[in-house]
CSV table of C-alpha atoms and ligand atoms in Angstrom, one decimal:
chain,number,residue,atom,x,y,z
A,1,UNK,CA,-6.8,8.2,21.1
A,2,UNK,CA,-3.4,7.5,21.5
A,3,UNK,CA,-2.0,5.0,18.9
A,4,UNK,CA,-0.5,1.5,20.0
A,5,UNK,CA,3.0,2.3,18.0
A,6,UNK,CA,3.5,5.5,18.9
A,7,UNK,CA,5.5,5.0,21.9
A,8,UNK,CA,7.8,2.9,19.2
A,9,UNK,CA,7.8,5.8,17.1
A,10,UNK,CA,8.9,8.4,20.0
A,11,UNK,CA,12.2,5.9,20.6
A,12,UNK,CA,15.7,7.0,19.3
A,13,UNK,CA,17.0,3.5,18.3
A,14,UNK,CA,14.7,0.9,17.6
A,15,UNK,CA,15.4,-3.0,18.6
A,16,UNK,CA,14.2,-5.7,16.9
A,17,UNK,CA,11.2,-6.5,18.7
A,18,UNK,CA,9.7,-2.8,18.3
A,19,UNK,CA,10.6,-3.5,14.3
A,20,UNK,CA,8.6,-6.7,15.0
A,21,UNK,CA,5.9,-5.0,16.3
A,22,UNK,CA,5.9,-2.0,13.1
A,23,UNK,CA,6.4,-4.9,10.6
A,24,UNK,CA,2.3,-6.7,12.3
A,25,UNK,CA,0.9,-3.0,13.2
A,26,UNK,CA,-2.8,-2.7,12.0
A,27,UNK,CA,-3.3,-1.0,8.7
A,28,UNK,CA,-4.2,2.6,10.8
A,29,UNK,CA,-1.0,2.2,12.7
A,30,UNK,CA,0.3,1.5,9.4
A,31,UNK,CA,-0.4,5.0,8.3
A,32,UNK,CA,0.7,6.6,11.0
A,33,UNK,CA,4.4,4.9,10.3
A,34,UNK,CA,4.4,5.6,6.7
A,35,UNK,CA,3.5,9.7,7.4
A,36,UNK,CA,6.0,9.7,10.2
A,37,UNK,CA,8.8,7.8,8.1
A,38,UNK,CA,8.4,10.7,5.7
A,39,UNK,CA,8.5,13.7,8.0
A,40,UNK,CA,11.7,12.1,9.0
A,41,UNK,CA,12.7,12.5,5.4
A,42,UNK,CA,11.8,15.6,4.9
A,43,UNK,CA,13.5,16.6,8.4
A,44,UNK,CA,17.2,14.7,7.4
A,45,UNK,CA,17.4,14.7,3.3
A,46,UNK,CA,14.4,16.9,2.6
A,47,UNK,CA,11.0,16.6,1.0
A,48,UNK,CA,13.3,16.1,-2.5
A,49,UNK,CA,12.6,12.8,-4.8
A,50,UNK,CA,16.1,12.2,-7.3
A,51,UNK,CA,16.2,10.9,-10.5
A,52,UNK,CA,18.3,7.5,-11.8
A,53,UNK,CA,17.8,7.2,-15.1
A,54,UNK,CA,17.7,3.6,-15.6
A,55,UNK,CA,19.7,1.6,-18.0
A,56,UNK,CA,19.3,-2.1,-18.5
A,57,UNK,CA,22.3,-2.6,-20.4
A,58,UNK,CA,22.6,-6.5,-21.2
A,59,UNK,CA,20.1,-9.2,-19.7
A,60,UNK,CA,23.3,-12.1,-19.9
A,61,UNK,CA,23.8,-13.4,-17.2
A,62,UNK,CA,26.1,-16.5,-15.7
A,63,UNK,CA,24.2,-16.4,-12.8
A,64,UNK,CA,21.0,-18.6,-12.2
A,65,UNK,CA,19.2,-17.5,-8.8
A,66,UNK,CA,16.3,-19.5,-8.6
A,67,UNK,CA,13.7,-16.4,-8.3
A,68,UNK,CA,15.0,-14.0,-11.3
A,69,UNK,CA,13.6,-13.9,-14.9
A,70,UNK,CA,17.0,-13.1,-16.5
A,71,UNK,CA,18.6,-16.1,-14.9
A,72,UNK,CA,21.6,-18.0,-17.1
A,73,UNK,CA,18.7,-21.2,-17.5
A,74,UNK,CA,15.8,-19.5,-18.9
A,75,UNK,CA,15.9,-20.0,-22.6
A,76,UNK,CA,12.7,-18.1,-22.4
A,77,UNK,CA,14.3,-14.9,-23.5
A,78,UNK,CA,16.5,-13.4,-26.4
A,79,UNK,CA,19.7,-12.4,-24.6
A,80,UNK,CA,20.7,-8.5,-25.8
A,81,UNK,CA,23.4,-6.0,-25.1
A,82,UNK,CA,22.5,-2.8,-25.7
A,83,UNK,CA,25.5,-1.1,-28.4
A,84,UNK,CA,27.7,1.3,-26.8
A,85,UNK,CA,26.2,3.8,-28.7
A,86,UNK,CA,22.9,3.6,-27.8
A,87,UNK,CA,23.9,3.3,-23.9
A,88,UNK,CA,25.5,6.5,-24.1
A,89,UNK,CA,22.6,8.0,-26.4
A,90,UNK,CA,20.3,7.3,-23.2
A,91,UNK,CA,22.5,8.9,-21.0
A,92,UNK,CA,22.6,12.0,-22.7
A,93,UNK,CA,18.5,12.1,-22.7
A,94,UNK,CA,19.1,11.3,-18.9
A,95,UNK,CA,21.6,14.7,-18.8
A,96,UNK,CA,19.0,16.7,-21.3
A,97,UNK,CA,16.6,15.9,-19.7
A,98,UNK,CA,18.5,17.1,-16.2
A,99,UNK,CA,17.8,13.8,-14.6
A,100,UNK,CA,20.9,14.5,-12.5
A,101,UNK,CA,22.0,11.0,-12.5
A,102,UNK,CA,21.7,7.7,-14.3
A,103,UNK,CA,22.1,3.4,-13.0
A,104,UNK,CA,23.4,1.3,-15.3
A,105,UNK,CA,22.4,-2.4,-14.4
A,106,UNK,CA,23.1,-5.9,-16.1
A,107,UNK,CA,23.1,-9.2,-15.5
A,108,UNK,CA,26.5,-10.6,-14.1
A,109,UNK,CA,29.3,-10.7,-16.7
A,110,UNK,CA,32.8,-11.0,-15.2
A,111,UNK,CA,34.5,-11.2,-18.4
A,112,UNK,CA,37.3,-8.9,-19.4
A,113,UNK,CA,35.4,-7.6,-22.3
A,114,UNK,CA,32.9,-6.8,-20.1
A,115,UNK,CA,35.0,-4.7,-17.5
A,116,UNK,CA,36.4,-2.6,-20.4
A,117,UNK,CA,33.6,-1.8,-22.3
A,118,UNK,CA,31.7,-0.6,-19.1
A,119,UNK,CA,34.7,1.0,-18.0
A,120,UNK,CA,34.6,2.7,-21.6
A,121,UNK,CA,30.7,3.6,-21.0
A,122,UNK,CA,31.4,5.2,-17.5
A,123,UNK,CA,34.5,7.6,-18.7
A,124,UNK,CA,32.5,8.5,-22.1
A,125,UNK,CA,29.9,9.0,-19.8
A,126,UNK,CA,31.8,11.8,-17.5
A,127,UNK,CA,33.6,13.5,-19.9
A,128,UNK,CA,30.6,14.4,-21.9
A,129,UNK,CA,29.0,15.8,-19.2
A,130,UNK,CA,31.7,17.3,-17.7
A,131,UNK,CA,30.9,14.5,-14.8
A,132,UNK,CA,27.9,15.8,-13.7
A,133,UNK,CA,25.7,13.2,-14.8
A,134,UNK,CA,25.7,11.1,-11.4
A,135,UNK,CA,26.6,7.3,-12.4
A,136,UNK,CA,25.1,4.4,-10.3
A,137,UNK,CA,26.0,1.1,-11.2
A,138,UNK,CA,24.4,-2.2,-10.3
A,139,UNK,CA,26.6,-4.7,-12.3
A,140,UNK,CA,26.6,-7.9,-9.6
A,141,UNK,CA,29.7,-9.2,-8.1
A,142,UNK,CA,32.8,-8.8,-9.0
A,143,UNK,CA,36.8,-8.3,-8.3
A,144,UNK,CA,38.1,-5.6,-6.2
A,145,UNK,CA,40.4,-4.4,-9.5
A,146,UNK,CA,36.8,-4.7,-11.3
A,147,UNK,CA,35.2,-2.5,-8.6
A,148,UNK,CA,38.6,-0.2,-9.0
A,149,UNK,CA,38.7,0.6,-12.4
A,150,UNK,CA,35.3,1.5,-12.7
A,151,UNK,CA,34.9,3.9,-9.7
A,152,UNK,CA,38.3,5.4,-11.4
A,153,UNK,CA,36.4,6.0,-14.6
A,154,UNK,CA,33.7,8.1,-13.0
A,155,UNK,CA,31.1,5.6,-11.0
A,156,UNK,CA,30.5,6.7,-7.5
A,157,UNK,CA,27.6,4.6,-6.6
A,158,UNK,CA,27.2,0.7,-6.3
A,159,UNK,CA,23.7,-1.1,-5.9
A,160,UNK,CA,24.2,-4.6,-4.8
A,161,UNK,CA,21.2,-6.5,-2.6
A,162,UNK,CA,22.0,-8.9,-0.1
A,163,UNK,CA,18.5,-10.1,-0.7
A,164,UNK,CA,18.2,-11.5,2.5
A,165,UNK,CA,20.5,-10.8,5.3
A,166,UNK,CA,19.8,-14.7,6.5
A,167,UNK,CA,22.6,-17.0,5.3
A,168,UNK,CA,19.9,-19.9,5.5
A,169,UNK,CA,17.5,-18.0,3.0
A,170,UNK,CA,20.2,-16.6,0.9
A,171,UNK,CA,21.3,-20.7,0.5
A,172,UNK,CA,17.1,-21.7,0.0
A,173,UNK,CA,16.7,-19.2,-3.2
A,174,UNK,CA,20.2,-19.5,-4.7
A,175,UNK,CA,22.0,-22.8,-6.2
A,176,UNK,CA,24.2,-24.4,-3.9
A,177,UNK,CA,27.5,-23.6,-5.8
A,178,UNK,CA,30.6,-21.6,-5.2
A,179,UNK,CA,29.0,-18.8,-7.7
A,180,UNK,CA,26.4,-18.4,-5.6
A,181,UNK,CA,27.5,-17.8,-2.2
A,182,UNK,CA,26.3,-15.6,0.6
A,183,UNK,CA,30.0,-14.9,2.0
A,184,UNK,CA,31.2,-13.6,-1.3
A,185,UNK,CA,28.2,-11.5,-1.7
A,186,UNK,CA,29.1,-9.4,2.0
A,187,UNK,CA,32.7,-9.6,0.8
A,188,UNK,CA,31.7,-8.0,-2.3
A,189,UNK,CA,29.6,-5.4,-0.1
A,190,UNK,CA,32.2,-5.1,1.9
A,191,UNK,CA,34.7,-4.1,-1.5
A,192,UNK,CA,32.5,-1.6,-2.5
A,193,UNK,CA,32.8,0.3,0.5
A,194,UNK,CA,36.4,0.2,0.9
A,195,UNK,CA,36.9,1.3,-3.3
A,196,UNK,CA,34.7,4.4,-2.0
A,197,UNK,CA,31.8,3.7,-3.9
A,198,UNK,CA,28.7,5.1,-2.1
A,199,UNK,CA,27.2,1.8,-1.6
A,200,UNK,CA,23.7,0.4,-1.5
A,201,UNK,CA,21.9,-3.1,-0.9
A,202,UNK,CA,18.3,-4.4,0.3
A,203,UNK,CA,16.3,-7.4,-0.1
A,204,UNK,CA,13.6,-8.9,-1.7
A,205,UNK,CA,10.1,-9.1,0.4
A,206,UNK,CA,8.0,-12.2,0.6
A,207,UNK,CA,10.4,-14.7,0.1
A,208,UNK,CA,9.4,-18.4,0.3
A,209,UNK,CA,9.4,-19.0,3.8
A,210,UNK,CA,10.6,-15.3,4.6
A,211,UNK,CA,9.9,-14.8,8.2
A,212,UNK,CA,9.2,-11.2,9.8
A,213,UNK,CA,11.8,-12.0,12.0
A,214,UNK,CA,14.1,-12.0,8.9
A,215,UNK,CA,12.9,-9.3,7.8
A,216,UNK,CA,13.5,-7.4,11.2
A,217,UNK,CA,17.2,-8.5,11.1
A,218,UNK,CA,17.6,-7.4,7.2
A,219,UNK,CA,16.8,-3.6,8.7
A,220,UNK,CA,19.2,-4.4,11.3
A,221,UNK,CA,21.6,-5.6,9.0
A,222,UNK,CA,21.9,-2.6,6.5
A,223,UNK,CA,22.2,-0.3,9.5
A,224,UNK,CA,24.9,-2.0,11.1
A,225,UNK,CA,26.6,-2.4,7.7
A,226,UNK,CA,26.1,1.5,7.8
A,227,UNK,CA,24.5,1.5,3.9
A,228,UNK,CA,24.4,4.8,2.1
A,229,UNK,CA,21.2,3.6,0.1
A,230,UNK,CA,18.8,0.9,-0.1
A,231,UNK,CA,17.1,-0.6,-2.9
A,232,UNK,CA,14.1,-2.8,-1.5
A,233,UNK,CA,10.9,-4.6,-3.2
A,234,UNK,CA,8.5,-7.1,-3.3
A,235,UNK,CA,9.5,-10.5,-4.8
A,236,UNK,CA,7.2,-11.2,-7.8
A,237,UNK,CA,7.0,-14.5,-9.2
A,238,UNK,CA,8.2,-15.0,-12.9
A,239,UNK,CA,6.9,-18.0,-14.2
A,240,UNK,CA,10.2,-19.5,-15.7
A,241,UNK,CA,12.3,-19.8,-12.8
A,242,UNK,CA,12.1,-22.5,-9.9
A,243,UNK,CA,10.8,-20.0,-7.3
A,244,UNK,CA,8.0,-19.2,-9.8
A,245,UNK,CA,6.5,-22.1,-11.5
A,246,UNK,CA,3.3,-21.6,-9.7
A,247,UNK,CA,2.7,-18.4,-10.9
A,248,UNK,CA,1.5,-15.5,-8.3
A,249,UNK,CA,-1.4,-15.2,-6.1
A,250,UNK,CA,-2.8,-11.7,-6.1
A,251,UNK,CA,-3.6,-11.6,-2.5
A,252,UNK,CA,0.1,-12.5,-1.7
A,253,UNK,CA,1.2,-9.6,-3.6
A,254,UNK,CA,-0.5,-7.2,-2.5
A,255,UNK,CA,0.7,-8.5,1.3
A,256,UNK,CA,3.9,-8.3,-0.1
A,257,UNK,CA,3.3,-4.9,-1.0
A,258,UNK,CA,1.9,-3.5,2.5
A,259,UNK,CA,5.0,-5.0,4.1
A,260,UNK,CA,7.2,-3.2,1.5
A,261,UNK,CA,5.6,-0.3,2.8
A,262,UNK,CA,6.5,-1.5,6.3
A,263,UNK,CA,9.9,-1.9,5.4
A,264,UNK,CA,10.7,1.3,3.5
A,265,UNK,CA,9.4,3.6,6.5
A,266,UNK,CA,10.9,1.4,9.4
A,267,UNK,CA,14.2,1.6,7.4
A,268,UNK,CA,13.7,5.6,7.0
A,269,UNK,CA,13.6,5.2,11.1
A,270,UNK,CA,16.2,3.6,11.5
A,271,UNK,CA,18.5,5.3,9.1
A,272,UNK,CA,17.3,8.3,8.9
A,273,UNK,CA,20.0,9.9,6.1
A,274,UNK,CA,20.2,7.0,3.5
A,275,UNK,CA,19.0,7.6,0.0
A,276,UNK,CA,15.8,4.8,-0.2
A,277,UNK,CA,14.1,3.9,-4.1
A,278,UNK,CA,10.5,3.5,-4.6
A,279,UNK,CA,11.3,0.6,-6.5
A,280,UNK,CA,9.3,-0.4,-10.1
A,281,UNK,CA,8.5,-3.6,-8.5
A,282,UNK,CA,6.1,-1.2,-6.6
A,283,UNK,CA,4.0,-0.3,-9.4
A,284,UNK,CA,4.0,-3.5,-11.1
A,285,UNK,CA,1.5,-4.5,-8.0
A,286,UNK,CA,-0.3,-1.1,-7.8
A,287,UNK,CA,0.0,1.7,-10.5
A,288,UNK,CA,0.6,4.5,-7.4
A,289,UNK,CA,3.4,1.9,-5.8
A,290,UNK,CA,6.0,3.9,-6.5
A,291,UNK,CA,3.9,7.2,-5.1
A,292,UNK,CA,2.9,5.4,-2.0
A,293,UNK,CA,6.7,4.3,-1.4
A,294,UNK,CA,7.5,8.1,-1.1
A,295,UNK,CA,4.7,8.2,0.7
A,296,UNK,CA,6.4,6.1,3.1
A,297,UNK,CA,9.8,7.8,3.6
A,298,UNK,CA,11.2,6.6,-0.3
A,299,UNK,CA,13.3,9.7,-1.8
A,300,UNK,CA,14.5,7.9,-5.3
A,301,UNK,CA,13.2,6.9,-8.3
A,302,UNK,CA,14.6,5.3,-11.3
A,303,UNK,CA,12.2,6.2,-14.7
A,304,UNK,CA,13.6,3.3,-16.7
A,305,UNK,CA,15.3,4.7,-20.2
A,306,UNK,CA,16.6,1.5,-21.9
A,307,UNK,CA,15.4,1.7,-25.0
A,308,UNK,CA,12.1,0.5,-25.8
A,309,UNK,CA,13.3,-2.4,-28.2
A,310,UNK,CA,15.3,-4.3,-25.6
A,311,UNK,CA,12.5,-4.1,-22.1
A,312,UNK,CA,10.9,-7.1,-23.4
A,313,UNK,CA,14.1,-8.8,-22.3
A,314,UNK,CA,14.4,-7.6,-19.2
A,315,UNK,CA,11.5,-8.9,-17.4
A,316,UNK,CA,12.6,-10.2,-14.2
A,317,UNK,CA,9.3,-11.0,-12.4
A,318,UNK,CA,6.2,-11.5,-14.5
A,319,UNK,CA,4.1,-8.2,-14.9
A,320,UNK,CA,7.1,-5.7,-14.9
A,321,UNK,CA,5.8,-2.3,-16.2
A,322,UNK,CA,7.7,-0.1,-18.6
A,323,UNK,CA,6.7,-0.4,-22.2
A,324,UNK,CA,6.0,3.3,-22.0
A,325,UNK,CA,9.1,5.7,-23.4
A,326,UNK,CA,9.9,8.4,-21.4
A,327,UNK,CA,9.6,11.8,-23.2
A,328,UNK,CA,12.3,14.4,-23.3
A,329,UNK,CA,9.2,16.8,-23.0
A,330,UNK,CA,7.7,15.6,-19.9
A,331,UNK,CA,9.0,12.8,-17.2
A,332,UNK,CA,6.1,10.7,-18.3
A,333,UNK,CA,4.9,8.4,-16.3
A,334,UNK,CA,6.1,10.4,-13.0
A,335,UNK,CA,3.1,11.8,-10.9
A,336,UNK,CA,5.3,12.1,-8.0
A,337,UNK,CA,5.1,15.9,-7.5
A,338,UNK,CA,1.2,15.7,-8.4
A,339,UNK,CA,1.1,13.1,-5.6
A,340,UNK,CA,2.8,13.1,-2.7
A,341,UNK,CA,3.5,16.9,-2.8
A,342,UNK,CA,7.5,16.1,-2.8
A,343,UNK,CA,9.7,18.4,-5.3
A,344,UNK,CA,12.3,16.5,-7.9
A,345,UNK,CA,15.9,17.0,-7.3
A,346,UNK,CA,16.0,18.2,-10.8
A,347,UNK,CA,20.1,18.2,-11.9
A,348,UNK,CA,21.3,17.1,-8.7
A,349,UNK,CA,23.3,13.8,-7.9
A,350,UNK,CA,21.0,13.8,-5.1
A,351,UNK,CA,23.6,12.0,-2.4
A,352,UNK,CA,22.9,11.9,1.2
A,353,UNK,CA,24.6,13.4,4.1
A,354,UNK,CA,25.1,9.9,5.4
A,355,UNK,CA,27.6,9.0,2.6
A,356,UNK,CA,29.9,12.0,4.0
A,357,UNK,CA,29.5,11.4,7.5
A,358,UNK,CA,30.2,8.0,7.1
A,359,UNK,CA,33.2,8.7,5.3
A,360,UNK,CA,34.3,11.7,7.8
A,361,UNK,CA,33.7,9.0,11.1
A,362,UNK,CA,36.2,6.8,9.3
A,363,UNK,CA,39.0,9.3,9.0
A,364,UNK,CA,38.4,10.6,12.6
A,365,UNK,CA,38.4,7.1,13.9
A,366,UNK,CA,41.8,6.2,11.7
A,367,UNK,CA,43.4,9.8,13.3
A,368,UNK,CA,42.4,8.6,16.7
A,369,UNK,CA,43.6,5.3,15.8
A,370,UNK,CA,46.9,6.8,14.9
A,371,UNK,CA,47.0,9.9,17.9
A,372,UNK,CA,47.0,6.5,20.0
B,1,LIG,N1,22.6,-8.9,-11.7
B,1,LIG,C1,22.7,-7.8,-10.8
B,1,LIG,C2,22.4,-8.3,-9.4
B,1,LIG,O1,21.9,-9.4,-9.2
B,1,LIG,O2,22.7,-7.5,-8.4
B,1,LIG,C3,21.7,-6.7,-11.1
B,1,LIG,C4,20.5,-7.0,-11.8
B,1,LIG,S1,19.3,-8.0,-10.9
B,1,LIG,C5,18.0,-8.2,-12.1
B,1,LIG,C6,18.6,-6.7,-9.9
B,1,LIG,C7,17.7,-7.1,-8.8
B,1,LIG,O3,16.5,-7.6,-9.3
B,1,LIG,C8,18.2,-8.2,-7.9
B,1,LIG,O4,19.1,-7.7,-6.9
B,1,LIG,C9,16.9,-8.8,-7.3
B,1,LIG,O5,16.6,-8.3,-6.0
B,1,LIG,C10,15.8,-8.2,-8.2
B,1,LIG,N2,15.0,-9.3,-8.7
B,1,LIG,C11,15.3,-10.4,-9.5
B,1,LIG,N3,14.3,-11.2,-9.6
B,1,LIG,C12,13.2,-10.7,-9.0
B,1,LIG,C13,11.9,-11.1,-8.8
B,1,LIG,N4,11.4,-12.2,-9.3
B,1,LIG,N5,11.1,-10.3,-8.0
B,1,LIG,C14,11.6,-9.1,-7.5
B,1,LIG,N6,12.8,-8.7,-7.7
B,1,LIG,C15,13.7,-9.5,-8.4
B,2,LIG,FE1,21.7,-12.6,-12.8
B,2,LIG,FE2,21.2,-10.6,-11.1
B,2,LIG,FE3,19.2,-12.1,-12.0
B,2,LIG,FE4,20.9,-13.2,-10.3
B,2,LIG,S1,19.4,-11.5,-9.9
B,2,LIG,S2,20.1,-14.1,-12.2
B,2,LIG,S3,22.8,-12.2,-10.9
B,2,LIG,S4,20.5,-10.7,-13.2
């Protein structure tokens, strides 16, 4: 029997009402897409999962979107920064442990004490490892000179969602203020690619009022933004925000989950070289999410190594896992060889061949531009 998507999955280039169609398959078809959305890794980045050690460095934030757990108006929480010493203490785990790479990520700080000491973090981070821990950074938006000095210290890769690609939505889960605006966030996107910083973004899934149609045109969006990485997962509920007062309804999430599926293999499709995370929101809904992401064309995972102290002020959705420390002696907590048969990139930075192509099409477009 001949399955209803696979004439979808056969295409080169995929429009959005084939997307539309992958995003309402039936569960088997759904199987089908996830399978084939990892041969396609396997084929174009190889059947390798890399490791970004995470580090939640400071949970303040001046920033109040409505759906995150962190936000500036949630007196909820004790607000930390993790010392300087103990950052770069979990890096070097991260190197001993031959992680290849680590992803520093905060709340958004713009001040000038901020800048410095991460630009501090990123260079101590380098020159103790002679730079080749990788450094990911997922600091919010900032300045261009921002962006600068701390690509010029060491950082290569920058992690910034769009969240959702519509303006209209972006407007309905943010305030309505000029720190807040969906403009500034593809300006900022747009930044990161000109300082050279590999750059990644991705949205949040099951969104109040989230469409499939928006979520059709966020795919569409990251691959005509041509993103070296994408960083996608459910939206979870935390009970003291305004998207969240309610509290969750299991049957949503796991919804929200299947789709997240849905949305990490059609983006696989689509962009077939990107670097894609199996994000933690994954296995705060199932404890194989993360598994079943790589499953479905995923090829990153980020084993969280803040210390164990601070997590319980990082919770930006209600449920987040991660009490559990992460062993020198084993990468606890990881069954992802075990399960889905896929090797870790063990001491690699693990980029993509998109990232240089990308780069390489620019320069032969600017030679053209300048043979003309
Ligand atoms: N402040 C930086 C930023 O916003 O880019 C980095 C930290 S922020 C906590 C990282 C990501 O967490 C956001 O891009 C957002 O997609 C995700 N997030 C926040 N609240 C969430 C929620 N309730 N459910 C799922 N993901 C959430
Ligand atoms: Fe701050 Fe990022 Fe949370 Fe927005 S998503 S409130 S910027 S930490």
């Amino acid at each position: 029997m001949t399955s209803g998507i696979t004439s979808i999955l056969n295409k080169r280039d995929l429009e959005k009402s084939d997307i539309l169609e992958l995003l309402r398959c039936d569960d088997e078809d759904a199987t089908l897409l996830c399978r084939t959305a990892a041969s396609v890794r396997n084929k174009y980045v190889g059947n390798i999962i890399y490791l970004r050690g995470l580090i939640e460095f400071s949970n303040i934030c001046g920033k109040n979107c409505l759906y995150c757990g962190i936000r500036r108006d949630n007196r909820q929480i004790e607000r930390y920064t993790i010392s300087n010493t103990e950052v770069i203490e979990a890096a070097m785990k991260a190197y001993r442990m031959n992680f290849g790479s680590i992803a520093i990520q905060s709340g958004e700080n713009c001040s000038e004490e901020f800048t410095s000491n991460v630009e501090y973090l990123v260079r101590t981070i380098t020159e103790m490892t002679n730079g080749k821990l990788g450094i990911t950074l997922s600091l919010g938006e900032q300045d261009k000179d921002t962006y600068r000095r701390w690509y010029e210290a060491g950082a290569h890769r920058y992690l910034l969602r769009i969240e959702s690609s519509s303006s209209d939505l972006y407007r309905r889960i943010h305030p309505d203020d000029d720190m807040h605006r969906y403009e500034r966030r593809i300006e900022c996107l747009r930044m990161l690619q000109e300082t050279g910083y590999q750059t990644g973004t991705g949205v949040m899934i099951g969104l109040p009022s989230q469409t499939l149609s928006n979520l059709a045109e966020d795919i569409l969006f990251m691959r005509d933004f041509d993103i070296d990485m994408c960083g996608m997962g459910p939206f979870i509920e935390h009970t003291d925000t305004p998207l969240g007062k309610n509290g969750t309804d299991n049957p949503f999430l796991r919804e929200r989950f299947n789709l997240t599926l849905r949305m990490i293999a059609i983006i696989r499709l689509v962009m077939k070289d990107i670097n894609i995370v199996a994000s933690t929101a994954m296995s705060a809904i199932d404890k194989l999410g993360r598994e079943m992401a790589i499953g479905s064309g995923a090829n990153v995972v980020m084993p969280n190594l803040t210390p164990s102290r601070y997590r319980d002020g990082y919770r930006i959705y209600t449920g987040k896992p991660g009490y559990r420390d992460i062993e020198e002696s084993n990468i606890s907590g990881l069954r992802i060889e075990l399960l889905s048969g896929a090797k870790i990139g063990m001491g690699s930075w693990g980029d993509t061949p998109h990232f240089a192509k990308r780069i390489a099409g620019k320069s032969i477009r600017k030679e053209s531009r300048s043979v003309r």
